[in-house]
Short mmCIF file of C-alpha atoms in Angstrom, two decimals:
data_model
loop_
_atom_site.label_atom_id
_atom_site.label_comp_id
_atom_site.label_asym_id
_atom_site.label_seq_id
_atom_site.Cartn_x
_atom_site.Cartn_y
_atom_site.Cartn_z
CA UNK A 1 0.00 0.00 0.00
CA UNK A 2 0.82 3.39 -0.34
CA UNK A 3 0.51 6.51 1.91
CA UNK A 4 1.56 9.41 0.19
CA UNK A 5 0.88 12.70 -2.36
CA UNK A 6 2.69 10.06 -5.10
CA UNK A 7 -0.10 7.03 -4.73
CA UNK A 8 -1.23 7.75 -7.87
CA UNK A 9 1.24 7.80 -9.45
CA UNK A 10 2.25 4.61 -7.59
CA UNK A 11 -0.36 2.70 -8.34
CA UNK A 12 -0.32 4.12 -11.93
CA UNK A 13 3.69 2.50 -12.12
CA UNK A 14 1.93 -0.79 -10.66
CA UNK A 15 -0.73 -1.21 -12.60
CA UNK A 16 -2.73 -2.52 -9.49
CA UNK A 17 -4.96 -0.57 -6.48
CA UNK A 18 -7.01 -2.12 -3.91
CA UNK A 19 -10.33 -0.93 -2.71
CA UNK A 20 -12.15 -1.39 0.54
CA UNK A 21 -15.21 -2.36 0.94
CA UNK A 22 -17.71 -3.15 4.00
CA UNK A 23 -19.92 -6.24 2.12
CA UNK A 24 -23.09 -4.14 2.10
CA UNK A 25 -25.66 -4.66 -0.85
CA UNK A 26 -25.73 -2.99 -2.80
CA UNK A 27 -23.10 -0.14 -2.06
CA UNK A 28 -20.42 -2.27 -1.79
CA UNK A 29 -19.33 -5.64 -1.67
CA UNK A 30 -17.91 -8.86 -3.19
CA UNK A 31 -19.37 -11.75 -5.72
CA UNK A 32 -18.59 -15.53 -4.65
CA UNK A 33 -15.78 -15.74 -6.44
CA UNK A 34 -13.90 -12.40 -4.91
CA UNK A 35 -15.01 -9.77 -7.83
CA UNK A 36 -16.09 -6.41 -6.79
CA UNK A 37 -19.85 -5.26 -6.93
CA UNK A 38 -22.11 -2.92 -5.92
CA UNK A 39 -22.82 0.57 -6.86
CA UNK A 40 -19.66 2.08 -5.81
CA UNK A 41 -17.06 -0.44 -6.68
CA UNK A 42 -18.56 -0.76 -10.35
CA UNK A 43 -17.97 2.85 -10.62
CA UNK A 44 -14.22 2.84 -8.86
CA UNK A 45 -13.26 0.28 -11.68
CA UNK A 46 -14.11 2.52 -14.59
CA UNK A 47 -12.88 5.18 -12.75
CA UNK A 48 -9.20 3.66 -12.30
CA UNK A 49 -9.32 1.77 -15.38
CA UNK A 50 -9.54 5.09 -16.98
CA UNK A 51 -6.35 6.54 -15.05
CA UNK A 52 -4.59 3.64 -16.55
CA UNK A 53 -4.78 0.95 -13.37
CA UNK A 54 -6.25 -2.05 -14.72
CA UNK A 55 -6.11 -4.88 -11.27
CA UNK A 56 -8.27 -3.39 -8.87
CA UNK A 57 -8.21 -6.25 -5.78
CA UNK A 58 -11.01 -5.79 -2.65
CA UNK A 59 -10.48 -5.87 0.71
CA UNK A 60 -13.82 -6.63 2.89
CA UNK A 61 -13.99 -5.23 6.36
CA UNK A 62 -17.04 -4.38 8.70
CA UNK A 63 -18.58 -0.73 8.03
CA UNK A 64 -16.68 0.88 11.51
CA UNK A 65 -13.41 -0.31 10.32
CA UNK A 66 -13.66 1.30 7.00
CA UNK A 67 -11.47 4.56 7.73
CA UNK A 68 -9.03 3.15 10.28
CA UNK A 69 -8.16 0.48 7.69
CA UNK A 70 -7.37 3.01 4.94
CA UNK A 71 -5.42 5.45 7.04
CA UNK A 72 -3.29 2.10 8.26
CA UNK A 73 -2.69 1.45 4.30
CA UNK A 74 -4.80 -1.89 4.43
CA UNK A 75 -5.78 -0.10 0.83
CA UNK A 76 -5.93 2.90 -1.04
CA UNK A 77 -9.75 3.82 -1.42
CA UNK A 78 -12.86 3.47 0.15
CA UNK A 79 -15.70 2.15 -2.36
CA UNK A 80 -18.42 1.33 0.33
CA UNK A 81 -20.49 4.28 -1.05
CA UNK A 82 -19.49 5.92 2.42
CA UNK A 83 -21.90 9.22 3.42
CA UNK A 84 -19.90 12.34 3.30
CA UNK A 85 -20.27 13.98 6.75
CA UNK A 86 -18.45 16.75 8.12
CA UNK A 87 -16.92 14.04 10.83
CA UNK A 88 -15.54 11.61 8.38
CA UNK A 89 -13.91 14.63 6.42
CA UNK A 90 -11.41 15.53 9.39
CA UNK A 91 -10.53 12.45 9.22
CA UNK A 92 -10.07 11.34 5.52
CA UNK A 93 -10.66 13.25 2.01
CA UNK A 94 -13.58 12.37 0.30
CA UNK A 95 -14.76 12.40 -3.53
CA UNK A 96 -17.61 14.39 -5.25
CA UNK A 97 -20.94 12.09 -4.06
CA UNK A 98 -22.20 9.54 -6.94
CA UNK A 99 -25.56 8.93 -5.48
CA UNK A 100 -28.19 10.84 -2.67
CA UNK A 101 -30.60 8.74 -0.51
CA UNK A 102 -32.70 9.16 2.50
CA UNK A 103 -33.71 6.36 4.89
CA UNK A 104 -35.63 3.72 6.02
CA UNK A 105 -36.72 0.80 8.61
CA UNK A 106 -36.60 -3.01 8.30
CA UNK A 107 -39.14 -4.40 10.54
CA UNK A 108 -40.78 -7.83 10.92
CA UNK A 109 -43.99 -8.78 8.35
CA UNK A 110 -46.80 -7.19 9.13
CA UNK A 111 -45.08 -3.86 11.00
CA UNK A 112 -46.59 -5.53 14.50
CA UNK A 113 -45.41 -2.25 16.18
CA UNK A 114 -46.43 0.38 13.62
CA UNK A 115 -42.84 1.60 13.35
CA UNK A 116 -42.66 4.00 10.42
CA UNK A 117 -40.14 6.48 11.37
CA UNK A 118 -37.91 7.63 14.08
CA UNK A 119 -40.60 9.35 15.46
CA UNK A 120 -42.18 6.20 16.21
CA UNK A 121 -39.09 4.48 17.85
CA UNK A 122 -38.74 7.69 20.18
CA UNK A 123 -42.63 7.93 21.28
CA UNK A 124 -42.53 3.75 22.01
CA UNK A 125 -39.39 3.22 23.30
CA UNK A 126 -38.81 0.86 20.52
CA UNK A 127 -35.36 -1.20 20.18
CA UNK A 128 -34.04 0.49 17.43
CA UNK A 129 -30.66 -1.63 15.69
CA UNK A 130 -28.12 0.40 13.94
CA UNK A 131 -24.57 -0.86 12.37
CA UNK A 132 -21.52 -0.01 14.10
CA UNK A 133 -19.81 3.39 12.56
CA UNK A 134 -22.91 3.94 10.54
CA UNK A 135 -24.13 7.90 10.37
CA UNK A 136 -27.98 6.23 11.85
CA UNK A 137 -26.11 6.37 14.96
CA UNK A 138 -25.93 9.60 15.34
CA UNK A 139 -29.49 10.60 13.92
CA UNK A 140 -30.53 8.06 16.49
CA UNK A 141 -29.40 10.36 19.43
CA UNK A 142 -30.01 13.38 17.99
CA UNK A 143 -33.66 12.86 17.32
CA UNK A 144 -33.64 12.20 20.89
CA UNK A 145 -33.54 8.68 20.79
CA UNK A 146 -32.21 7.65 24.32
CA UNK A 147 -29.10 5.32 24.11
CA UNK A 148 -30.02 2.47 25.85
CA UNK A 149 -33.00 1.86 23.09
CA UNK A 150 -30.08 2.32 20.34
CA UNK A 151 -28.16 -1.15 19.52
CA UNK A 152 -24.93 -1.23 17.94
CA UNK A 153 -24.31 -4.19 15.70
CA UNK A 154 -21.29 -5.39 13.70
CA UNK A 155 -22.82 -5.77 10.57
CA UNK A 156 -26.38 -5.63 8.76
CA UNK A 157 -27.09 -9.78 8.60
CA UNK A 158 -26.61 -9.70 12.28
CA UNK A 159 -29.32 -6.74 12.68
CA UNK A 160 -31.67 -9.06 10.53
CA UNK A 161 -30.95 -11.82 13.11
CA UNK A 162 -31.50 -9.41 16.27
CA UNK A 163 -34.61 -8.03 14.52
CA UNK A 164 -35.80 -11.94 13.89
CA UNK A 165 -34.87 -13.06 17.48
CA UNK A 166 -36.52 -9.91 19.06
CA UNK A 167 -33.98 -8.28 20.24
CA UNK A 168 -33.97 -4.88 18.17
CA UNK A 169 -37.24 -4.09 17.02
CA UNK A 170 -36.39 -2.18 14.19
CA UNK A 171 -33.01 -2.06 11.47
CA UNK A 172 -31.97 1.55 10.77
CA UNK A 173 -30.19 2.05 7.08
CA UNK A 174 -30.76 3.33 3.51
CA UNK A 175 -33.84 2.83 2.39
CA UNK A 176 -31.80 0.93 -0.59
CA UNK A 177 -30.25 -1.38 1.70
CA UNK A 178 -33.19 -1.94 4.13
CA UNK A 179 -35.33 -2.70 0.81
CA UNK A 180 -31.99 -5.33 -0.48
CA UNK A 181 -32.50 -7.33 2.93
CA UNK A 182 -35.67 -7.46 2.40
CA UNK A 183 -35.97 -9.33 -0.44
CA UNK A 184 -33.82 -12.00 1.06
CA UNK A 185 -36.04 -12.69 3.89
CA UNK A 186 -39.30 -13.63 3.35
CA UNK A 187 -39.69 -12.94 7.29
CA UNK A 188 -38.77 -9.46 7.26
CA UNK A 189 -40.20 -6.12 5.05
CA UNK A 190 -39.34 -2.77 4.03
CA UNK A 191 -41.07 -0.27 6.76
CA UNK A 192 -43.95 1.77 4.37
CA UNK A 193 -44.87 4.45 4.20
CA UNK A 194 -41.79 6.20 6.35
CA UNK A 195 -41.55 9.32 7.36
CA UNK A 196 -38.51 11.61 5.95
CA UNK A 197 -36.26 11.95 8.60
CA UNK A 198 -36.04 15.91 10.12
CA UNK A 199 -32.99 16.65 12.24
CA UNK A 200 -33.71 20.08 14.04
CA UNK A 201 -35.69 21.20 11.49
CA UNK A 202 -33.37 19.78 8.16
CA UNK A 203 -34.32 16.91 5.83
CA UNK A 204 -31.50 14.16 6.16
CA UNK A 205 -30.91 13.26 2.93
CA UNK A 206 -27.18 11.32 2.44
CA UNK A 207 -24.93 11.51 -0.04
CA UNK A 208 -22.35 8.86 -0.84
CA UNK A 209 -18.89 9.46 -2.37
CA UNK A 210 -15.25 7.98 -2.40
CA UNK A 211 -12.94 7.82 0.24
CA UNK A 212 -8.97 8.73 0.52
CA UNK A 213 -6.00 9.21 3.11
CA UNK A 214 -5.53 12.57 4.09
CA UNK A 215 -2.22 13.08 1.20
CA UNK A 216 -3.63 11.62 -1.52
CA UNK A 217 -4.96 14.62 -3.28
CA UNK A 218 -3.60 13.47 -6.71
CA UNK A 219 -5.81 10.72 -6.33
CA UNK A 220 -8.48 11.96 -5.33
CA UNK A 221 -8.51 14.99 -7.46
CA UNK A 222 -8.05 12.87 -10.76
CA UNK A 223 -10.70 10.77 -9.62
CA UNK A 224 -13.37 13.45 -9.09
CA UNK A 225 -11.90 14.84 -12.55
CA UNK A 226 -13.05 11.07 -14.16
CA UNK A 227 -16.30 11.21 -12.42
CA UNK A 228 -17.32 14.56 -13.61
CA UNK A 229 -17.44 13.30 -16.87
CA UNK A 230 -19.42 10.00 -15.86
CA UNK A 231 -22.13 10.78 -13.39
CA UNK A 232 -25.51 11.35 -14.84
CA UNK A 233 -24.43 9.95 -17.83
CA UNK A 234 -26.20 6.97 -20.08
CA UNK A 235 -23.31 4.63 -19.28
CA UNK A 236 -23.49 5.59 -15.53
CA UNK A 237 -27.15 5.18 -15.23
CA UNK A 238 -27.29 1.59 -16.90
CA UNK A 239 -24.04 0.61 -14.85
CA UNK A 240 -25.90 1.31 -11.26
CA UNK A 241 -29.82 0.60 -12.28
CA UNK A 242 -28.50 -3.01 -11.80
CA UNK A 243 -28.35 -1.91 -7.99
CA UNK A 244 -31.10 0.11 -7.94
CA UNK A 245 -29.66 3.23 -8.28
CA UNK A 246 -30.74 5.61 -11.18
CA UNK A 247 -31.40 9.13 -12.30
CA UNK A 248 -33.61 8.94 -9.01
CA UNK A 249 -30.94 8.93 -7.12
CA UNK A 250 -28.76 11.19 -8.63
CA UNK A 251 -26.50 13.89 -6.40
CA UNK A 252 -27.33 16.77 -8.50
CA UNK A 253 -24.81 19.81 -8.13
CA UNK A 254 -23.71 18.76 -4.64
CA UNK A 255 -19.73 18.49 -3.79
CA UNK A 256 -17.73 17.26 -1.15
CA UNK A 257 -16.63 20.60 -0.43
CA UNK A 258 -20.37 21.84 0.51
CA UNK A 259 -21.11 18.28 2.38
CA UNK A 260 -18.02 18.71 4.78
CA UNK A 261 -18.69 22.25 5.78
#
């Protein structure tokens, strides 16, 4: 791995980068046989394809481990399709977002507790699950969710276990991945109609993006330069519609820049 201004060139001389990923459908994560997939590592491998790196490798790693793993070198970009926050941003650089999402609730069939936003989990005192290092976290307490009804978990297939065995009694995430876990468990459903989140009076809408140690400008900078000519476009769309992802959930105008501030 490299740490430095000079990784892209570096991985440029090497021909080879590896990404990091946190096995979440469908932002991130691996096929059987080791290949990369999801929304966000599709794009990184046109992305550094077209800087002239052709073996992108994976690393898989739970969500929370993510930014410790990159800054340690464990590999050179993030392609979990990460939420920019102003947090993350002190601690690592972060592309221009490729996609904007808002939320949602996995819940047992039937809703038996009429959870349908956070609202709900607040006025019931409802076991809400969240995944360690996850931004739902913090929206979690700062709704006003107390802390002992938030539970951290390592990764989302053990919040569809918790949520199965009673312990949680609702799974915070995208509404994209909420909706993805649904469809593999016939004893679990997508939370409808839910409520738009409102944090102190502003919608919480997320916005995913690419992530990168602190010196790797270059890198970033020449990979925001590829994506500026690849978001929105036909090719982009009919690469991420496989995942759900479309013009519906496109970022718009919105940088990095404005989403760390």
């Amino acid at each position: 791995m490299f740490a430095s201004a000079n990784t892209l060139e570096k991985v440029q001389e090497a021909d080879t980068i590896t990404i990091g990923v946190a096995n979440e459908v469908p932002y991130g994560y691996t096929t059987p046989d080791g290949e990369p997939a999801g929304e966000a590592p599709s794009i990184a491998v046109h992305v550094l394809n077209n800087l002239g790196v052709a073996d992108v490798n994976v690393v898989v790693t739970e969500f929370g481990s993510l930014i410790p793993g990159l800054r340690a070198g464990r590999f050179d970009v993030i392609a979990a399709g990460m939420y920019i926050t102003p947090k993350r941003c002190e601690q690592i650089l972060f592309s221009n977002p490729t996609y904007s999402i808002g939320e949602g609730f996995l819940v047992k069939n039937g809703n038996p507790e009429a959870l349908n936003g956070y609202d709900d989990i607040k006025d019931k005192s409802a076991k809400l699950g969240v995944m360690s290092g996850s931004v739902e976290y913090g929206y979690a307490r700062d709704f006003g969710i107390p802390l002992s009804n938030i539970v951290t978990l390592p990764d989302y297939p053990s919040g569809v276990a918790a949520l199965k065995s009673g312990r949680i009694d609702a799974l915070a995430g995208t509404s994209l991945t909420m909706a993805s876990l649904a469809q593999k468990d016939t004893r679990v459903e997508l939370a409808q109609p839910f409520t738009p989140l409102m944090i102190k009076g502003k919608s919480i809408k997320g916005y995913g993006g690419f992530g990168f140690r602190p010196a790797d400008t270059a890198l970033r900078d020449a990979f925001n330069g590829e994506l500026k000519g690849f978001i929105d476009t036909e090719s982009h769309i009919a690469m991420v519609e496989t995942y759900g992802f479309g013009k519906h959930t496109s970022p718009g105008d919105m940088t990095a820049k404005k989403l760390c501030q």
